[in-house]
Amino acid sequence: MCVAQPMEVVEISADGKTGRARYMGSEFEIRMSLVAAVPGDYVLVHAGCAISEIKKSEAEEIEMILKLLEETANEP
Amino acid sequence: MNREALVGRINKFAGKVKIMEVCGTHTAAVDGFGLRALLPEGVSLVSGPGCPACVTTAEDIDRLVKLSENAQVWTFGDMVGIPGSVSSLAEARARGAEIKIMYSPFELAERAAQNPKKNFLLAAVGFETTVPVYASLLDTLVEKKISNVKIYTSLKTMPEAINAAAEKNAADAFICPGHVCAVTGYGFLERLCKKHKMPFVAAGFEDYHILAAICEIIRQIESNNFCVKNFYPSVVSKNGNETAQKAVDKYFCKTDAVWRGIGVIKNSGYALRKKFFEYNANLVYGKTSAEEKFFAGCRCAEVLMGGIRPNECGLFGGACRPECPKGACMASGEGACSIYYKGTVN
Amino acid sequence: MKILLKHGSGGLETRELIKNIFLKHFYNKFTSCDDAASLPAVGTRGMAFTTDSYVVKPLFFPGGDIGRLAVCGTVNDLLTTGGVPMYISASFIIEENTDAKILDEIARSMRRAADEAGVSIVTGDTKVTEGGGEGGVYVTTSGIGTDGGLSPRLIKEGDCIITSGSLGNHHACIVSQRMGITNSIESDAAPLTGIVRGLTNAGVTLRAMRDMTRGGAAASLNELSEACGLKAVLNESEIPVDVNVAGLCKILGLDPLQMGNEGKMLIIVPEREADRALGLIKKSPCGEYAAVVGRFYFGGGVELVTRSGGRRVVPMPSGEGLPRIC
């Protein structure tokens, strides 16, 4: 029940409370009052609501995880 | 991401480690990716109590069934098959109750505004990932002065549950729910790690997140040096989403909670603040009873804390199957028993 | 004009309704308003007979409607025997207050689908019931055709599993419509006559075929596995899923293997025929994204080799799934 998906913000209402998000061709309305995001940003969407901002792309995240693994493998 | 390299490193581990992946969505991901088949014998993954439908008490279900006599009940789909002491919501629907399955609760506000004479009831179940969503809904109900929606809460929080599992020695290490941590931050894991001296890794839900977390846990076990790692850095920070936390704090306060099969875990739930009594459907009932009756032979309690594998329960696969669940772990799509029954190749 | 209870009472109004909507669209040389349609004999081949009911909501959706589903679904079921579908019956249960225009559109769509499939709608029934006031239409079609003799009991170890195209489109379309999600996903409702004709005309050895409707590939493969007593193993990386369907599945936590299709078949062939069969299917209408997705082995059940290199069982779907997708 923690099914949530990073999605791109494509539109945001004037009051910032709602917007539209898109992922791989599907788009729908989401609540945005819990995040500060603008069109082009990525947010984590759960049950129709953006609950977190996405700070890095998947590629950057993979790089960070690998780096973390390498660093920790080399720790004394 | 070189999955083969991660799997290779994991398979070099010659010791034994029992890792609890706390969250039902992690259980589903491990199964969906077929990851168990890639792990060496010494690495075992057990599910934890992080399946909100599985830990909703029969008493809560009974109350929701009763409430459905006078209101249209909106719920997440996972809840409809969970057995109460007499019936489930699905069975109540077959008897004529109006039970609506939702992806998102915001449509409820619209529907209620369009039908002011009709009563609506939100079955608010979930963990920290979902509580902010309910807070956001309450913003709408308050702002638009929608008075025909009541909320029955059965909300629980992870830190105390993970602590309870660690205290029971449920596992040697924990893979922690990434989406919960997106809201709460991973800071609470540092307190747990200091107390229990074992690895705590916050992970996302892709295969490489989970494999990397297992790799890191093995590394910590081998070096006997335990700490918290955040393996979902795109989404999880130390402090989490403070806007969401404030929204939750506005409407909800911490309370003790009864976890189905586990019992009372202090300070592990949320209830609506007194100020919002007009939305509170729990008030008429008082606290949930800590005394529970289970179907004779049901061992969900032990499954939820990683004590036994689902197939070690005597009812598993016989009296208790997805089409006729006797406990919540089989009734919920993210329940450990339901996922185990639908199969893992070993 | 709204359909009212009197339109289902078997009197003047029923006759008018049948004449103005059903006969208008369905008429062919075999159509009968007698109690039964009389049909010519078809050589000495055995017959295949099937029936299906359709309760989908919404009635109209991108790529199709309940009428198109009703014809294609029954045609495709008949095609799985490897024979030739011939005649269809169509029964309607209509909730009072349904707009007659909706019924007219459904009937028009059914005729179009029947012509695509090369079948005739020859008989039917109409009933009108009390409803909730919003109207509604439910359709049952039965179909007969020749029996091509295919059966899961013919499946042998080593046989290959081909899907005629991408999985989950219909289910994804209905979910999107019901949830107000905007995307370009369309139902795949289509008769697969061209694919089956292409294979049978070329003399390809076929073992069995399955129309992958409710429960998706998972349900069909579990049924095949049980019927033939062998284990089906799939390769996830070979399974075609449209990008937009895959995206919707990720958002909603759905599994394309468990999602219904209305224009996709599983085709089981001996290994030696796999390449030839695949080539022919890809040249046929609705077959361009066909792929060999797995094989049968000794054992039981259905397994998936995942993209991660792991393995899991693909169970028979259970639980509610999405209500009324077909």
XYZ file of C-alpha atoms in Angstrom:
748
model
C 0.000 0.000 0.000
C 2.988 2.292 -0.298
C 2.672 2.116 -4.064
C 4.015 5.464 -5.228
C 5.579 6.588 -8.490
C 7.937 9.401 -9.461
C 6.092 11.532 -12.017
C 6.788 14.748 -13.901
C 4.737 17.812 -13.001
C 3.247 19.181 -16.222
C 0.872 21.793 -14.887
C 0.159 23.532 -11.621
C -2.879 25.548 -10.567
C -2.627 29.223 -9.668
C -2.938 28.489 -5.942
C -0.392 25.698 -6.137
C -2.748 23.199 -4.518
C -3.416 20.991 -7.529
C -1.667 20.134 -10.734
C -1.234 17.465 -13.369
C 1.498 14.870 -13.406
C 2.672 12.572 -16.177
C 4.562 9.292 -16.365
C 5.223 7.289 -19.512
C 2.229 8.697 -21.383
C -0.359 8.681 -18.579
C -1.419 11.949 -17.026
C -3.874 12.866 -14.267
C -4.697 15.434 -11.660
C -2.776 15.375 -8.381
C -2.784 17.297 -5.120
C 0.327 19.390 -4.705
C -0.104 21.191 -1.399
C 2.508 19.013 0.345
C 5.366 19.856 -2.023
C 6.942 22.907 -3.617
C 7.270 22.029 -7.292
C 6.903 23.651 -10.682
C 6.258 22.177 -14.123
C 9.291 20.146 -15.150
C 10.061 19.003 -11.585
C 9.567 15.404 -10.544
C 7.464 14.414 -7.534
C 6.589 11.141 -5.798
C 2.861 10.520 -6.283
C 0.912 8.323 -3.848
C -2.882 7.945 -3.941
C -3.270 10.988 -6.192
C -1.112 13.239 -4.013
C 2.491 14.423 -4.373
C 4.130 13.435 -1.074
C 7.760 14.237 -1.809
C 9.964 16.075 -4.255
C 12.374 13.982 -6.323
C 15.787 15.478 -6.105
C 17.745 13.265 -8.449
C 17.118 11.297 -11.613
C 17.148 7.497 -11.543
C 20.504 7.483 -13.277
C 22.020 9.812 -10.710
C 20.528 7.738 -7.915
C 22.014 4.510 -9.265
C 25.379 6.280 -9.439
C 25.018 7.447 -5.853
C 24.121 3.949 -4.623
C 27.057 2.388 -6.451
C 29.382 5.044 -5.062
C 28.008 4.423 -1.570
C 28.632 0.685 -2.001
C 32.182 1.287 -3.245
C 32.977 3.711 -0.425
C 31.636 1.414 2.223
C 33.447 -1.582 0.711
C 36.678 0.331 1.045
C 36.081 1.398 4.624
C 38.665 -0.041 7.051
C 23.102 -0.812 -12.826
C 24.922 -4.091 -12.948
C 22.483 -6.425 -11.237
C 24.721 -9.414 -11.881
C 27.540 -7.727 -9.946
C 25.255 -7.070 -6.969
C 23.934 -10.648 -7.057
C 27.493 -11.939 -7.386
C 28.634 -10.014 -4.344
C 25.649 -11.213 -2.308
C 26.380 -14.802 -3.271
C 29.953 -14.557 -1.964
C 28.467 -14.277 1.549
C 29.139 -17.485 3.405
C 27.402 -16.601 6.668
C 23.776 -16.433 7.769
C 21.634 -13.327 7.999
C 17.898 -12.882 8.449
C 16.739 -9.626 6.883
C 13.297 -8.202 7.553
C 11.829 -6.109 4.779
C 9.222 -4.264 6.769
C 6.926 -2.903 4.101
C 4.225 -4.852 2.231
C 5.187 -3.086 -0.978
C 8.744 -4.380 -0.513
C 7.366 -7.907 0.000
C 5.448 -7.542 -3.265
C 8.543 -6.154 -5.043
C 10.802 -8.983 -3.834
C 8.250 -11.453 -5.158
C 7.577 -9.544 -8.378
C 11.269 -9.445 -9.292
C 11.786 -13.050 -8.232
C 14.678 -11.987 -6.011
C 14.535 -14.873 -3.522
C 15.739 -17.228 -6.249
C 18.924 -15.132 -6.587
C 19.964 -15.231 -2.932
C 22.337 -17.741 -1.314
C 21.035 -20.093 1.348
C 22.429 -18.053 4.189
C 20.457 -14.936 3.298
C 16.803 -15.137 4.244
C 14.253 -12.421 3.695
C 11.224 -12.242 5.972
C 8.250 -9.921 5.763
C 7.373 -7.562 8.561
C 4.314 -5.782 9.885
C 4.319 -3.070 7.230
C 1.132 -4.110 5.476
C -1.576 -1.716 6.674
C -4.479 -3.958 5.689
C -2.863 -6.963 7.429
C -2.532 -5.126 10.743
C -6.060 -3.674 10.790
C -7.909 -5.420 13.591
C -11.050 -7.464 13.132
C -12.736 -4.993 15.459
C -11.924 -2.116 13.088
C -13.399 -4.113 10.197
C -16.525 -4.890 12.246
C -16.945 -1.184 12.957
C -16.527 -0.290 9.280
C -19.129 -2.901 8.371
C -21.485 -1.378 10.943
C -20.782 2.135 9.665
C -21.602 0.982 6.120
C -25.205 0.517 7.227
C -25.624 4.284 7.241
C -22.977 5.638 4.906
C -21.217 4.936 1.639
C -17.788 3.637 2.668
C -14.706 4.610 0.623
C -11.674 2.369 1.041
C -8.479 1.207 -0.587
C -9.036 -2.029 -2.497
C -6.755 -4.078 -0.287
C -9.135 -3.739 2.639
C -12.274 -5.264 1.154
C -11.340 -8.896 1.739
C -9.915 -8.516 5.245
C -11.982 -10.660 7.617
C -13.759 -9.056 10.555
C -15.091 -11.258 13.332
C -18.317 -11.711 11.357
C -17.741 -10.491 7.837
C -15.503 -8.526 5.508
C -16.414 -5.328 3.658
C -16.770 -7.368 0.450
C -19.330 -9.590 2.150
C -21.127 -6.514 3.482
C -21.257 -5.206 -0.073
C -22.863 -8.454 -1.213
C -25.522 -7.842 1.443
C -26.247 -4.393 -0.015
C -23.721 -2.060 1.649
C -22.237 0.654 -0.550
C -18.496 0.066 -0.549
C -16.450 2.106 -3.016
C -12.865 1.225 -3.872
C -10.658 4.275 -4.390
C -7.229 4.970 -5.846
C -7.244 8.399 -4.220
C -9.535 9.846 -1.522
C -9.927 13.253 -3.194
C -12.796 12.112 -5.390
C -14.684 11.475 -2.145
C -14.701 15.199 -1.352
C -16.144 15.972 -4.789
C -18.782 13.281 -4.525
C -19.781 14.388 -1.032
C -20.093 18.016 -2.122
C -22.347 16.929 -5.009
C -24.540 14.819 -2.701
C -24.930 16.840 0.504
C -27.799 14.721 1.811
C -25.837 11.479 1.589
C -23.486 10.226 4.321
C -19.954 9.233 3.397
C -17.361 7.380 5.452
C -13.656 7.220 4.666
C -11.878 4.099 5.905
C -8.587 5.860 6.626
C -6.008 3.088 6.851
C -2.302 3.435 6.183
C 1.133 4.403 7.391
C 3.101 7.625 7.245
C 3.077 7.505 3.430
C -0.699 7.914 3.400
C -1.485 9.991 6.508
C -0.409 13.251 4.764
C -2.821 12.411 1.940
C -5.654 12.239 4.466
C -4.448 15.532 5.957
C -4.627 17.093 2.505
C -8.163 15.735 2.121
C -9.120 17.297 5.441
C -7.828 20.642 4.138
C -10.426 20.329 1.363
C -13.239 19.186 3.667
C -12.608 22.107 6.018
C -12.100 24.700 3.296
C -15.195 23.697 1.353
C -17.229 23.168 4.561
C -18.149 19.630 3.547
C -20.039 18.232 6.505
C -21.299 14.859 5.253
C -17.965 13.028 5.390
C -16.761 11.174 8.457
C -13.387 9.507 8.786
C -12.725 6.232 10.600
C -9.008 6.079 11.314
C -6.840 3.023 11.713
C -3.503 4.736 11.127
C -0.195 3.308 12.241
C 3.434 4.380 12.247
C 6.554 2.454 11.408
C 9.284 3.469 13.889
C 7.569 1.890 16.890
C 6.650 -1.223 14.903
C 10.204 -1.694 13.636
C 11.406 -1.171 17.210
C 8.964 -3.833 18.428
C 10.203 -6.246 15.755
C 13.845 -5.551 16.654
C 13.077 -6.076 20.349
C 11.597 -9.472 19.505
C 14.796 -10.332 17.599
C 12.649 -10.739 14.515
C 15.682 -10.198 12.287
C 19.396 -9.357 12.145
C 18.874 -6.380 9.844
C 16.118 -4.258 8.375
C 15.299 -2.998 4.899
C 13.244 0.071 5.688
C 10.272 1.398 3.738
C 11.458 4.048 1.297
C 8.130 5.783 0.806
C 7.456 6.077 4.531
C 10.947 7.560 4.875
C 10.193 10.022 2.068
C 7.717 11.633 4.460
C 9.367 11.019 7.833
C 13.016 11.233 6.833
C 15.489 8.497 7.825
C 16.489 10.216 11.065
C 14.406 7.827 13.179
C 16.470 4.915 11.857
C 19.542 6.362 13.584
C 17.824 6.112 16.969
C 16.842 2.510 16.187
C 20.342 1.629 15.022
C 21.924 3.100 18.132
C 19.531 1.130 20.322
C 19.578 -2.214 18.544
C 23.031 -2.198 16.966
C 22.097 -3.717 13.655
C 21.943 -2.520 10.022
C 19.023 -0.317 8.930
C 18.924 0.525 5.206
C 16.220 2.732 3.677
C 15.498 1.380 0.196
C 13.343 2.116 -2.818
C 11.255 -0.453 -4.682
C 13.222 -1.269 -7.801
C 15.157 -4.533 -7.916
C 18.501 -2.765 -7.764
C 17.431 -0.800 -4.638
C 16.637 -4.019 -2.786
C 19.704 -5.899 -4.057
C 21.963 -2.968 -3.136
C 20.409 -2.836 0.344
C 21.072 -6.555 0.829
C 24.660 -6.049 -0.355
C 25.182 -3.240 2.149
C 23.637 -5.268 4.986
C 25.963 -8.173 4.233
C 28.930 -5.815 4.177
C 27.958 -4.453 7.608
C 27.455 -7.961 9.020
C 30.851 -9.051 7.698
C 32.632 -6.039 9.164
C 30.558 -6.122 12.374
C 30.018 -2.401 11.985
C 26.412 -1.254 11.964
C 24.900 1.959 10.716
C 22.031 3.554 8.831
C 22.267 3.954 5.059
C 19.918 5.803 2.738
C 19.723 3.882 -0.550
C 16.849 5.961 -1.904
C 18.570 9.340 -2.020
C 16.404 10.706 -4.852
C 13.385 10.633 -2.559
C 14.566 10.234 1.041
C 16.432 12.814 3.103
C 17.330 12.823 6.779
C 14.503 15.133 7.805
C 11.861 14.117 5.293
C 9.044 16.270 3.966
C 8.470 18.847 6.683
C 5.476 20.378 4.876
C 3.776 16.972 4.927
C 4.734 16.459 8.582
C 3.213 19.827 9.509
C 0.021 18.972 7.619
C -0.233 15.697 9.552
C 0.429 17.439 12.840
C -2.360 19.925 12.169
C -5.027 17.232 12.048
C -3.647 14.209 13.862
C -1.991 13.382 17.164
C -0.019 10.310 18.155
C -1.847 7.625 20.074
C -1.372 4.009 21.102
C -2.503 1.562 18.417
C -3.573 -2.068 18.334
C -1.826 -4.030 15.559
C -3.705 -7.124 14.482
C -1.904 -10.143 15.785
C 0.752 -8.107 17.585
C -1.242 -6.237 20.190
C -0.799 -2.720 21.514
C 2.305 -0.861 20.388
C 2.582 2.360 22.349
C 2.504 5.622 20.436
C 2.324 3.858 17.096
C -0.889 5.304 15.745
C -2.582 8.514 14.760
C -6.000 9.782 15.791
C -7.889 12.888 14.710
C -7.300 15.823 17.029
C -10.205 16.752 19.324
C -10.709 19.969 17.385
C -11.869 17.949 14.349
C -14.418 15.890 16.258
C -17.099 16.529 13.640
C -15.159 14.366 11.146
C -14.285 11.645 13.632
C -16.178 8.385 13.191
C -14.067 6.625 15.859
C -15.476 8.720 18.712
C -18.706 6.800 18.980
C -16.705 3.611 19.588
C -13.893 4.558 21.886
C -10.538 2.784 21.800
C -9.982 -0.419 19.876
C -9.861 -3.390 22.190
C -6.482 -5.035 22.655
C -8.161 -8.397 23.103
C -8.429 -10.165 19.833
C -10.008 -13.368 18.671
C -8.420 -15.183 15.807
C -9.621 -18.022 13.703
C -8.444 -21.151 15.556
C -4.974 -22.045 14.360
C -4.262 -18.699 12.663
C -0.602 -17.740 13.114
C -0.653 -14.337 11.353
C 0.816 -12.806 14.518
C 4.001 -14.845 14.145
C 4.179 -14.278 10.379
C 3.895 -10.513 10.819
C 6.936 -10.429 13.103
C 8.999 -12.749 10.944
C 8.732 -15.533 13.507
C 7.566 -18.173 11.066
C 7.298 -18.505 7.313
C 3.711 -18.499 6.034
C 3.874 -22.172 5.107
C 4.684 -23.091 8.708
C 1.140 -22.141 9.724
C -1.080 -25.205 9.858
C -3.924 -23.465 8.055
C -1.737 -22.301 5.156
C -2.827 -23.635 1.786
C -5.608 -25.730 3.293
C -8.321 -23.928 5.226
C -6.603 -20.616 4.531
C -6.163 -19.672 0.859
C -6.583 -16.360 -1.027
C -10.100 -17.341 -2.058
C -11.043 -18.164 1.569
C -8.643 -16.293 3.863
C -8.806 -16.953 7.590
C -6.382 -14.199 8.546
C -5.387 -10.786 7.269
C -2.003 -11.935 5.937
C -3.784 -14.081 3.353
C -6.642 -11.661 2.670
C -4.443 -8.715 1.742
C -2.752 -8.594 -1.669
C 0.423 -7.425 0.070
C 0.108 -9.918 2.907
C 3.050 -12.253 3.384
C 0.824 -15.352 3.270
C -1.001 -14.265 0.135
C 2.274 -13.532 -1.642
C 3.884 -16.743 -0.382
C 0.856 -18.813 -1.439
C 0.897 -17.347 -4.923
C 4.342 -18.738 -4.947
C 8.024 -18.311 -4.874
C 10.345 -20.592 -6.741
C 12.921 -21.980 -4.340
C -35.960 8.123 -27.563
C -35.548 6.256 -24.295
C -35.927 2.504 -24.053
C -38.778 1.714 -21.665
C -40.142 -1.495 -20.145
C -42.713 -1.771 -22.912
C -39.917 -2.236 -25.460
C -39.092 -5.554 -23.851
C -42.600 -6.927 -23.526
C -42.659 -8.843 -26.813
C -45.395 -6.763 -28.385
C -45.576 -3.944 -30.916
C -42.864 -1.848 -29.305
C -40.438 -4.790 -29.203
C -41.034 -5.464 -32.897
C -40.392 -1.801 -33.681
C -37.189 -1.813 -31.662
C -35.949 -4.960 -33.373
C -36.818 -3.608 -36.808
C -35.387 -0.126 -36.289
C -32.175 -1.102 -34.562
C -31.255 -4.772 -34.698
C -32.551 -5.823 -38.104
C -31.377 -2.533 -39.552
C -27.773 -3.322 -38.604
C -27.616 -7.114 -38.441
C -29.577 -8.101 -41.528
C -28.000 -10.841 -43.718
C -29.348 -13.781 -45.646
C -29.486 -15.982 -42.560
C -31.047 -13.501 -40.142
C -34.305 -14.765 -38.807
C -37.151 -13.313 -36.817
C -38.517 -16.801 -36.267
C -37.932 -18.441 -32.931
C -34.801 -20.055 -34.379
C -32.520 -19.407 -37.358
C -32.202 -22.217 -39.887
C -28.661 -22.658 -41.127
C -27.139 -24.798 -43.883
C -25.099 -27.906 -43.056
C -21.315 -27.519 -43.057
C -19.702 -30.605 -44.525
C -18.820 -33.359 -42.086
C -16.651 -31.369 -39.665
C -17.516 -31.221 -36.011
C -18.811 -27.984 -34.608
C -17.462 -25.581 -32.021
C -19.932 -23.691 -29.839
C -19.285 -20.928 -27.327
C -21.056 -18.235 -25.323
C -20.020 -15.122 -23.443
C -21.658 -12.247 -21.611
C -20.508 -8.660 -21.588
C -21.122 -6.261 -18.710
C -18.344 -3.702 -19.294
C -18.678 -0.130 -18.076
C -18.247 2.368 -19.628
C -20.116 1.103 -22.716
C -17.894 3.076 -25.082
C -14.127 3.495 -24.716
C -11.132 4.237 -26.936
C -10.711 1.382 -29.385
C -14.153 -0.147 -28.948
C -17.427 -0.605 -27.159
C -19.485 -3.354 -25.581
C -20.870 -4.397 -28.960
C -17.441 -4.816 -30.542
C -16.251 -6.786 -27.507
C -19.303 -9.020 -27.717
C -18.670 -10.035 -31.328
C -14.865 -10.217 -31.186
C -14.818 -12.121 -27.913
C -17.087 -14.864 -29.188
C -15.369 -15.020 -32.588
C -11.951 -15.309 -30.942
C -13.146 -18.066 -28.608
C -14.317 -20.047 -31.672
C -11.032 -19.356 -33.453
C -9.061 -21.009 -30.650
C -10.210 -24.413 -31.897
C -8.497 -23.644 -35.178
C -11.802 -23.734 -37.031
C -13.955 -21.180 -38.858
C -16.446 -19.053 -36.859
C -19.736 -18.755 -38.732
C -22.856 -17.618 -36.909
C -23.494 -15.436 -33.867
C -26.573 -14.862 -31.717
C -26.924 -11.616 -29.776
C -29.082 -11.165 -26.676
C -29.569 -7.818 -25.014
C -30.651 -6.959 -21.513
C -31.362 -3.243 -21.500
C -32.083 -1.171 -18.417
C -35.057 1.116 -18.922
C -34.218 4.730 -19.642
C -31.318 3.796 -21.911
C -31.156 6.126 -24.889
C -32.051 4.255 -28.096
C -29.172 6.050 -29.843
C -26.742 4.141 -27.620
C -28.316 0.843 -28.620
C -28.185 1.864 -32.275
C -24.479 2.678 -31.989
C -23.772 -0.637 -30.268
C -25.640 -2.572 -32.960
C -23.802 -0.697 -35.721
C -20.487 -1.525 -34.102
C -21.459 -5.181 -33.809
C -22.232 -5.382 -37.523
C -18.893 -3.779 -38.343
C -17.060 -6.277 -36.162
C -19.041 -9.173 -37.637
C -18.098 -8.119 -41.164
C -14.427 -7.826 -40.155
C -14.603 -11.298 -38.688
C -16.549 -12.822 -41.573
C -19.482 -13.977 -39.398
C -23.238 -13.377 -39.549
C -25.461 -12.328 -36.656
C -28.518 -14.488 -37.250
C -30.713 -14.421 -34.190
C -31.124 -12.741 -30.848
C -33.313 -11.613 -27.999
C -34.245 -8.381 -26.264
C -35.312 -7.821 -22.685
C -35.840 -4.578 -20.789
C -35.504 -4.468 -17.020
C -36.049 -1.935 -14.278
C -32.869 -0.009 -13.697
C -31.278 2.644 -11.533
C -32.456 5.365 -13.887
C -29.130 5.865 -15.647
C -29.698 3.138 -18.230
C -27.370 0.255 -19.024
C -26.827 -2.458 -21.573
C -25.637 -6.036 -21.125
C -24.950 -8.297 -24.106
C -24.629 -12.052 -24.429
C -23.339 -13.552 -27.652
C -23.175 -17.200 -28.555
C -21.356 -18.463 -31.587
C -20.992 -21.593 -33.680
C -18.394 -22.516 -36.226
C -16.384 -25.475 -37.407
C -14.091 -27.231 -34.969
C -10.434 -27.224 -35.962
C -9.599 -29.921 -33.404
C -7.000 -27.994 -31.408
C -6.771 -28.741 -27.697
C -4.394 -28.142 -24.784
C -4.129 -31.919 -24.482
C -2.021 -31.836 -27.673
C 0.711 -29.708 -26.017
C 4.068 -31.474 -25.625
C 7.305 -30.759 -23.768
C 9.416 -28.252 -25.685
C 6.454 -26.588 -27.399
C 6.750 -22.821 -27.772
C 4.373 -20.175 -26.456
C 3.615 -17.289 -28.797
C 1.567 -14.225 -27.938
C -0.098 -12.561 -30.922
C 0.716 -9.124 -29.509
C 1.205 -6.847 -26.495
C -0.482 -7.568 -23.166
C -2.885 -5.624 -21.011
C -4.134 -2.976 -23.446
C -7.863 -3.529 -22.939
C -7.715 -3.671 -19.151
C -5.419 -0.622 -19.072
C -7.835 1.289 -21.300
C -10.862 0.546 -19.098
C -8.956 1.386 -15.891
C -7.824 4.676 -17.421
C -11.364 5.569 -18.475
C -12.815 4.740 -15.068
C -10.143 6.670 -13.191
C -10.010 9.724 -15.428
C -6.374 9.091 -16.409
C -5.496 10.710 -19.737
C -3.385 8.654 -22.108
C -3.399 7.176 -25.595
C -4.128 3.609 -24.491
C -6.857 1.954 -26.562
C -8.662 -1.315 -26.195
C -7.279 -3.962 -28.529
C -10.730 -5.413 -29.283
C -10.438 -7.112 -32.663
C -11.312 -10.405 -34.352
C -8.180 -12.472 -34.927
C -9.539 -14.290 -37.963
C -6.641 -13.094 -40.135
C -4.003 -14.524 -37.787
C -5.639 -17.935 -37.487
C -6.460 -18.119 -41.216
C -2.838 -17.267 -42.031
C -1.607 -20.156 -39.891
C -4.141 -22.768 -40.959
C -3.875 -21.922 -44.670
C -0.102 -22.356 -44.485
C -0.554 -25.735 -42.836
C 1.370 -24.791 -39.666
C 1.069 -27.480 -36.998
C -0.775 -25.936 -34.086
C -1.322 -27.481 -30.665
C -3.682 -25.098 -28.864
C -4.750 -21.490 -28.733
C -6.248 -19.383 -26.006
C -8.101 -16.040 -26.119
C -6.483 -14.064 -23.270
C -9.464 -12.236 -21.776
C -10.268 -11.848 -18.084
C -7.341 -12.813 -15.915
C -4.950 -12.179 -18.803
C -2.048 -14.365 -19.850
C -1.705 -15.648 -16.287
C -5.178 -17.187 -16.270
C -4.849 -18.624 -19.788
C -1.442 -20.182 -19.144
C -2.487 -21.682 -15.824
C -5.498 -23.231 -17.569
C -3.334 -24.591 -20.373
C -0.779 -25.932 -17.906
C -3.431 -27.730 -15.911
C -5.034 -29.183 -19.028
C -1.809 -30.528 -20.526
C 0.002 -31.402 -17.293
C 3.166 -29.460 -18.192
C 4.941 -26.376 -16.804
C 4.898 -23.114 -18.773
C 8.006 -20.953 -18.321
C 7.953 -17.380 -19.610
C 10.776 -14.913 -20.249
C 9.755 -11.512 -18.965
C 12.154 -9.698 -21.298
C 10.409 -11.274 -24.333
C 6.887 -10.316 -23.307
C 5.606 -7.367 -25.374
C 3.952 -4.641 -23.314
C 3.259 -1.227 -24.820
C 5.254 1.542 -23.151
C 2.154 3.463 -22.100
C 0.564 0.325 -20.638
C 3.779 -0.442 -18.732
C 3.745 3.102 -17.361
C 0.140 2.809 -16.158
C 0.975 -0.519 -14.508
C 3.820 1.089 -12.577
C 1.616 3.957 -11.383
C -1.187 1.663 -10.219
C 0.834 -1.375 -9.167
C -0.736 -3.654 -11.818
C 0.772 -6.732 -13.480
C 0.298 -6.931 -17.290
C 0.237 -10.736 -17.052
C -2.986 -10.535 -15.044
C -4.692 -7.929 -17.200
C -7.438 -8.745 -19.649
C -7.096 -8.444 -23.427
C -9.798 -8.458 -26.103
C -7.760 -9.058 -29.230
C -4.799 -11.209 -28.188
C -4.192 -14.920 -28.338
C -1.738 -17.415 -27.015
C -0.678 -19.805 -29.765
C 1.163 -22.986 -28.823
C 3.271 -24.609 -31.538
C 5.969 -27.286 -31.720
C 9.459 -25.788 -31.482
C 10.227 -26.564 -35.127
C 7.239 -24.423 -36.231
C 7.942 -21.423 -33.976
C 9.866 -19.252 -36.442
C 7.476 -19.915 -39.321
C 4.396 -19.344 -37.155
C 5.808 -16.120 -35.754
C 6.594 -14.824 -39.244
C 3.069 -15.550 -40.475
C 1.412 -13.987 -37.429
C 3.490 -10.834 -37.746
C 2.295 -10.419 -41.335
C -1.355 -10.749 -40.312
C -3.674 -7.954 -39.136
C -3.293 -7.390 -35.357
C -0.204 -9.620 -35.266
C 2.696 -7.255 -35.852
C 3.947 -7.300 -32.242
C 3.735 -11.049 -31.806
C 6.577 -12.719 -29.917
C 7.740 -16.084 -28.661
C 7.527 -15.624 -24.912
C 8.223 -19.026 -23.431
C 8.050 -22.760 -23.599
C 6.504 -25.823 -21.991
C 8.591 -28.111 -19.810
C 8.110 -31.143 -17.652
C 6.449 -30.154 -14.388
C 3.451 -28.084 -13.449
C 2.235 -24.533 -13.062
C 3.500 -21.341 -14.641
C 6.810 -19.598 -13.910
C 8.425 -16.380 -15.006
C 12.121 -15.667 -15.455
C 12.160 -11.996 -14.472
C 14.071 -9.155 -16.066
C 16.224 -9.113 -12.937
C 17.322 -12.673 -13.652
C 15.185 -13.987 -10.814
C 12.314 -16.456 -10.939
C 8.808 -16.450 -9.633
C 5.597 -18.385 -9.950
C 2.796 -16.808 -11.998
C -0.303 -17.774 -10.059
C -3.874 -18.098 -11.246
C -5.255 -14.617 -10.560
C -7.651 -14.404 -7.635
C -9.620 -11.702 -5.936
C -11.761 -9.096 -7.578
C -9.410 -7.644 -10.123
C -11.100 -4.678 -11.767
C -14.874 -4.947 -11.855
C -16.533 -5.208 -15.224
C -13.756 -4.824 -17.708
C -15.417 -7.092 -20.280
